[in-house]
mmCIF file of C-alpha atoms in Angstrom:
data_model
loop_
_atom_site.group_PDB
_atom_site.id
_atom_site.type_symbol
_atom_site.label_atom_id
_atom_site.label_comp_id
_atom_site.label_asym_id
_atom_site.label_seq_id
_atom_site.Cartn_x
_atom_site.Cartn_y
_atom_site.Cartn_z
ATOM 1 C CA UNK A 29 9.208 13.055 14.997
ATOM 2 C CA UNK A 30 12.096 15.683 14.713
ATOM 3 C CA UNK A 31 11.148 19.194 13.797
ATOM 4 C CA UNK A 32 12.536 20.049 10.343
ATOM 5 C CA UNK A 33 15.743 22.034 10.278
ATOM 6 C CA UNK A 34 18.145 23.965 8.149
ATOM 7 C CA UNK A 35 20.425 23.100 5.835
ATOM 8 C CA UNK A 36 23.620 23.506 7.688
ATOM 9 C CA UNK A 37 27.371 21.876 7.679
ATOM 10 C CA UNK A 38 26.601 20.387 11.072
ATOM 11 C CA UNK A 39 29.334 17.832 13.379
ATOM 12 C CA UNK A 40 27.484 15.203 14.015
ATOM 13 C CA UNK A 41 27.683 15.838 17.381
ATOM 14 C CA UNK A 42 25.397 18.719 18.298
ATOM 15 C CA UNK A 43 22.090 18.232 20.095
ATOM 16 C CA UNK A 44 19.927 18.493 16.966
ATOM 17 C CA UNK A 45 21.365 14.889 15.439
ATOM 18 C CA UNK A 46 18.711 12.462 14.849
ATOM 19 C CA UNK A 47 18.921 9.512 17.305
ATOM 20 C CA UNK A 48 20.225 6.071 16.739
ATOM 21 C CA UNK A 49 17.045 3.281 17.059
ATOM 22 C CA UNK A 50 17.792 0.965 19.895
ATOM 23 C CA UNK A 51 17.988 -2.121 17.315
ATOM 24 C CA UNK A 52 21.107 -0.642 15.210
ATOM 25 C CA UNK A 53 23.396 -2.296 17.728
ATOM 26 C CA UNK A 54 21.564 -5.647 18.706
ATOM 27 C CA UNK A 55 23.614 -8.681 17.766
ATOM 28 C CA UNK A 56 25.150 -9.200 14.654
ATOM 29 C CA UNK A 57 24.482 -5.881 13.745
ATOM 30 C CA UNK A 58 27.457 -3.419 12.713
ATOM 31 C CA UNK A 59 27.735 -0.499 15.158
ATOM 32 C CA UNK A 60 27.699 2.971 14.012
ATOM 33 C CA UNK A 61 30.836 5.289 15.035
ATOM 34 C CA UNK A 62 30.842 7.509 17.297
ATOM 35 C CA UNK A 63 28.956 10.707 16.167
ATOM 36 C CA UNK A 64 31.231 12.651 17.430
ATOM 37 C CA UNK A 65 33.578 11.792 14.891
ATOM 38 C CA UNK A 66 32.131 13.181 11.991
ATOM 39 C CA UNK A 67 30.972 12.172 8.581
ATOM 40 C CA UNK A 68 32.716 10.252 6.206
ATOM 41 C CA UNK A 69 34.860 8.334 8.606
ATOM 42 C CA UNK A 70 36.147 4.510 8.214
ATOM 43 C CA UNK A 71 36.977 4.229 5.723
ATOM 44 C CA UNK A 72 39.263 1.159 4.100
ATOM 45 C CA UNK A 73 40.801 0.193 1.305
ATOM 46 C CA UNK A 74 39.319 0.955 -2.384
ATOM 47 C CA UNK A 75 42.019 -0.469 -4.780
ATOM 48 C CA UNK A 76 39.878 -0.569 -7.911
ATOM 49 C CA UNK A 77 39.789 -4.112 -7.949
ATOM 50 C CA UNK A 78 36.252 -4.371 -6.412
ATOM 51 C CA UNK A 79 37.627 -5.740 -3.050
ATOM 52 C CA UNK A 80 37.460 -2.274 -1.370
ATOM 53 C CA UNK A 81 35.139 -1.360 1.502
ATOM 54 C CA UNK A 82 34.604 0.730 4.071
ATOM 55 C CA UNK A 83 34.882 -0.850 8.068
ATOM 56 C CA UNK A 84 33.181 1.113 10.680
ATOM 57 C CA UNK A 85 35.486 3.726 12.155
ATOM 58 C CA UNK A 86 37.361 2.771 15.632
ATOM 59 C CA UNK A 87 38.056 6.678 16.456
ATOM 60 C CA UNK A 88 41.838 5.454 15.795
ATOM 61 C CA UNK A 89 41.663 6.921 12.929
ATOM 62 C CA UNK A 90 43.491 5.065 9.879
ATOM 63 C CA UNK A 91 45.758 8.036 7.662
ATOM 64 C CA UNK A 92 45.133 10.046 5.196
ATOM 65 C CA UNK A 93 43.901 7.325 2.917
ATOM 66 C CA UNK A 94 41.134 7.055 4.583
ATOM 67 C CA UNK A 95 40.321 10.583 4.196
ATOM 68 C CA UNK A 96 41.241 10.466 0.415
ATOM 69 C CA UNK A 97 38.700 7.567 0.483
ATOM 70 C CA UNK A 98 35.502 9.293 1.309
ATOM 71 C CA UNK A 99 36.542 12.403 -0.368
ATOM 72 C CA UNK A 100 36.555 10.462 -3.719
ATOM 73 C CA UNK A 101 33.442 7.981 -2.619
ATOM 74 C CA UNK A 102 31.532 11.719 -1.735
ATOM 75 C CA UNK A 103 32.825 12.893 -5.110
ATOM 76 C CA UNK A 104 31.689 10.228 -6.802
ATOM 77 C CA UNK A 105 28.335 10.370 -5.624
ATOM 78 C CA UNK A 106 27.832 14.016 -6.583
ATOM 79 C CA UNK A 107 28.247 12.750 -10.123
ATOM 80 C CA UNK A 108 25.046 11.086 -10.184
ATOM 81 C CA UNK A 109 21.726 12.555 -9.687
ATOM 82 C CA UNK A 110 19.719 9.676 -8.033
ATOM 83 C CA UNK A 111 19.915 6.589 -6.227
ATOM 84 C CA UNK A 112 18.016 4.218 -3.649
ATOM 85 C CA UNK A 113 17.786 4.552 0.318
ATOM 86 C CA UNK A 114 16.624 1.529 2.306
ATOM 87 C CA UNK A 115 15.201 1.541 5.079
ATOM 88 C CA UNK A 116 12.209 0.190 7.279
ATOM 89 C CA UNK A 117 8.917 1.129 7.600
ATOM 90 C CA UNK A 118 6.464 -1.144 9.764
ATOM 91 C CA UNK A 119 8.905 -3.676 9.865
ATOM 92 C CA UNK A 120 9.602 -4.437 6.299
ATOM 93 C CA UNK A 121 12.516 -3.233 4.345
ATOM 94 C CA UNK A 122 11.934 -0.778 1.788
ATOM 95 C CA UNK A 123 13.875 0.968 -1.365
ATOM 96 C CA UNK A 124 12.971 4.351 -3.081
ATOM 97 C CA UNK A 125 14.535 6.310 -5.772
ATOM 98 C CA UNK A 126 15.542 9.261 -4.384
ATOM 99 C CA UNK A 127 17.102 12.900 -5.825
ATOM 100 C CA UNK A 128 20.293 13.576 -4.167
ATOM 101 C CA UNK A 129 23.005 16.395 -3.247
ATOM 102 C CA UNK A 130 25.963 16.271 -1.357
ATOM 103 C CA UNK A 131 26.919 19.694 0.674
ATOM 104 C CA UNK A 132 29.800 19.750 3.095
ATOM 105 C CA UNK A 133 29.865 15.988 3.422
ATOM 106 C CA UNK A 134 26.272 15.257 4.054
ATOM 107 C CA UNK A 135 23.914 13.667 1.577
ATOM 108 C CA UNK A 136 20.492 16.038 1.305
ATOM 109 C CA UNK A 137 17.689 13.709 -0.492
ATOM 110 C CA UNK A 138 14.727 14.750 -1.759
ATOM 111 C CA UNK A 139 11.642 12.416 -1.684
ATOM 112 C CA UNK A 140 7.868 12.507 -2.478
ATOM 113 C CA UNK A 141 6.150 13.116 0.684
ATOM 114 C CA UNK A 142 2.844 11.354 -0.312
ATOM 115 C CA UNK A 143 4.439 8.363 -0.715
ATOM 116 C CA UNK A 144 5.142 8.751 3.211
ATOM 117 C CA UNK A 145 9.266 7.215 3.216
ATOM 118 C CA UNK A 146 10.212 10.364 4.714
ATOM 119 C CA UNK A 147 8.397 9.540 8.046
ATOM 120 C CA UNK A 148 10.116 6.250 9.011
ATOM 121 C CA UNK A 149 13.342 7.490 8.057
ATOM 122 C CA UNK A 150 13.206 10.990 10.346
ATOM 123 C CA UNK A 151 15.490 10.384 13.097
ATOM 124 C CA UNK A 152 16.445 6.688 12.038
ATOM 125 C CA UNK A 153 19.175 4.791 11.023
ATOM 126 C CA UNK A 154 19.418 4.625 6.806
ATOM 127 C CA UNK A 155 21.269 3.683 3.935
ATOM 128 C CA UNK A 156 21.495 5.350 0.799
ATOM 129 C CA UNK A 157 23.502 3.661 -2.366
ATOM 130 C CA UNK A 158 24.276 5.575 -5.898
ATOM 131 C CA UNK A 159 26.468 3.924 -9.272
ATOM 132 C CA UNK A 160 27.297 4.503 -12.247
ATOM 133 C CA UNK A 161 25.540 1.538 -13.890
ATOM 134 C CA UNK A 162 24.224 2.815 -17.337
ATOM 135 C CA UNK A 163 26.876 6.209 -17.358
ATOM 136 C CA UNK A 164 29.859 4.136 -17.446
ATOM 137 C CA UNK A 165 32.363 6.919 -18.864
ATOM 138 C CA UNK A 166 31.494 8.591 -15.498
ATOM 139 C CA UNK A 167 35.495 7.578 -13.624
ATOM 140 C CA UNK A 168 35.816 5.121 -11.557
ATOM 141 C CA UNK A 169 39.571 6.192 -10.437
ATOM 142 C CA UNK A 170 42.566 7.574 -12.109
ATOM 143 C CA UNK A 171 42.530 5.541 -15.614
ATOM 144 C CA UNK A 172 39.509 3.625 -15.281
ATOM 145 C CA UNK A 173 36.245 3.590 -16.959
ATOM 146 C CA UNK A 174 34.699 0.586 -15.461
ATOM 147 C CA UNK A 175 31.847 0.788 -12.607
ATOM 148 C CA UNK A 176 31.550 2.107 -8.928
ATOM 149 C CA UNK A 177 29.429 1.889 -6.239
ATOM 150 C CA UNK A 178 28.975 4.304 -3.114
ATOM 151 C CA UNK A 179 26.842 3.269 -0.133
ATOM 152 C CA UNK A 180 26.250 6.121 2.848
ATOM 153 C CA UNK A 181 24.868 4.536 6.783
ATOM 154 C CA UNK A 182 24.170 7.005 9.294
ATOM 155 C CA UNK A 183 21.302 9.086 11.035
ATOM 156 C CA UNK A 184 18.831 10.897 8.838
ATOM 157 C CA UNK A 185 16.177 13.541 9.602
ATOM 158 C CA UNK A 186 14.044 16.138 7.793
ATOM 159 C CA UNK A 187 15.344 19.414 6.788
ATOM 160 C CA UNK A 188 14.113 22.182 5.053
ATOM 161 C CA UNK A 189 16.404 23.376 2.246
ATOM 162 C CA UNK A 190 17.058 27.523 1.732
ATOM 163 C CA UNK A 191 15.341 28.671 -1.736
ATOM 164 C CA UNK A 192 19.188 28.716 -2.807
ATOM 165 C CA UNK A 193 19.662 25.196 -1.745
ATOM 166 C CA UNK A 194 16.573 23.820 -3.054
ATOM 167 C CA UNK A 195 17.278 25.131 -6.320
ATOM 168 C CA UNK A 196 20.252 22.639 -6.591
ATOM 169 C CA UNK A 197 18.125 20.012 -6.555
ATOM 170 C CA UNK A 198 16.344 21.006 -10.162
ATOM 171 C CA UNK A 199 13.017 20.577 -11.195
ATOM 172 C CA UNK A 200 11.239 17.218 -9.800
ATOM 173 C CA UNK A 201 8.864 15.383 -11.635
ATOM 174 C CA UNK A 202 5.683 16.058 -12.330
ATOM 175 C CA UNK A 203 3.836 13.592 -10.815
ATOM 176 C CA UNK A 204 4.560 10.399 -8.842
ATOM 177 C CA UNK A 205 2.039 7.370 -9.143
ATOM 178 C CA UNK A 206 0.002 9.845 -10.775
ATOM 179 C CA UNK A 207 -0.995 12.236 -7.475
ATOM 180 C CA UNK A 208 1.508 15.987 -7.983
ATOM 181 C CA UNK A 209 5.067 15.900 -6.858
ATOM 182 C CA UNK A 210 5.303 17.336 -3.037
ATOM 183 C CA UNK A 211 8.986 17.612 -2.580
ATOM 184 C CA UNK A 212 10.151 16.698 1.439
ATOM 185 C CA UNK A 213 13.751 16.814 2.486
ATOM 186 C CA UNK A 214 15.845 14.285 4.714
ATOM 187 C CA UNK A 215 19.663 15.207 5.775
ATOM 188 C CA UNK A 216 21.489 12.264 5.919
ATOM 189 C CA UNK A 217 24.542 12.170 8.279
ATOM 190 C CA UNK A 218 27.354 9.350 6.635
ATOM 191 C CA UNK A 219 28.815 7.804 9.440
ATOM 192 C CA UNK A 220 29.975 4.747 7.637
ATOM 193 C CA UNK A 221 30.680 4.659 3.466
ATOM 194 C CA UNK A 222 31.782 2.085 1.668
ATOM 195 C CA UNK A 223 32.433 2.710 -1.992
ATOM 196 C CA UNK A 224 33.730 -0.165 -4.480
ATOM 197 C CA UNK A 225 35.257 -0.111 -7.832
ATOM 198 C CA UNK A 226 35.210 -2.747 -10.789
ATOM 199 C CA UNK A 227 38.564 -1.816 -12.999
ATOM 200 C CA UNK A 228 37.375 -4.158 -16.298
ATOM 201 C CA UNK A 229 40.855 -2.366 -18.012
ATOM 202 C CA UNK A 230 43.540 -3.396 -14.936
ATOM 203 C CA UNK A 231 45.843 -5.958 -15.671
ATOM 204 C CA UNK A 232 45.362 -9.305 -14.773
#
């Protein structure tokens, strides 16, 4: 397991990234991008139509659209306070509700450590999805009020947040499945992001 580290803006690329599982890449799986490359990359096409979504990056880079992609799909997710992360633990898939903040293009979740998530995601492969189902006026794009959906793949691993940091997380809940709330931290590095809009007021 990694040893918890700082909140920090990070590459990608430095010697304290969490390691990709030797499965990630087996057949008919999607291969990550280079981490070298940095967050938020590969982006394609998000045309408010529902269609759009993210292919993994190439290191050909594809414009600045792509760049105006995730910066939208990364300010869309700071709009919302929680979502789910999936991931595996023992071999079975899992999802969790998780509290979230983005900070210099990572995703920082918060989780309940006794529930024990936290430990099969350190240092693995995870994905970690956020909408706006039920807060509909939050924008979907320039216009639109209709939903959106951002989903974040890439290497996480615990962290341990500043007192400053921390903070922007908020109060957590009291208790979860009736045992007290003890908050853990995971850093989650998006390698690949696809984010997808339904425009219910475009034109037919």
């Amino acid at each position: 397991m990694l040893s918890p580290r700082p909140f920090g803006p990070g590459t990608g690329s430095g010697s304290g990234s969490a390691s990709r599982p030797a499965d990630a890449t087996g057949p008919g799986a999607d291969p990550l991008p280079d981490p070298g490359a940095g967050p938020c990359t590969g982006f394609g096409p998000a045309d408010g139509s529902g269609s759009g979504s993210a292919s993994v990056a190439d290191g050909s880079g594809s414009g600045s659209a792509s760049v105006a992609d995730g910066r939208r799909a990364m300010e869309l997710l700071a709009q919302v306070r929680h979502g789910r992360l999936a991931a595996s633990m023992r071999a079975l898939p899992l999802l969790a509700v998780a509290r979230h903040q983005v900070i210099e293009g990572r995703v920082f979740l918060r989780l309940h450590r006794g529930l024990g998530y936290h430990e099969c995601c350190d240092g693995n492969v995870i994905a970690y999805g956020a909408d706006n189902v039920g807060f509909p006026g939050l924008p979907a794009s320039s216009g639109t009020d209709g939903l959106w959906a951002v989903q974040c793949t890439g290497p996480a691993e615990l962290t341990e947040p500043t007192p400053g940091q921390r903070d922007l997380f908020g109060a957590g809940p009291l208790e979860v499945n009736g045992e007290p709330f003890d908050p853990v931290y995971l850093r989650l590095d998006p390698h690949v992001v696809r984010m997808h809009t339904l425009a219910y007021d475009a034109s037919p």
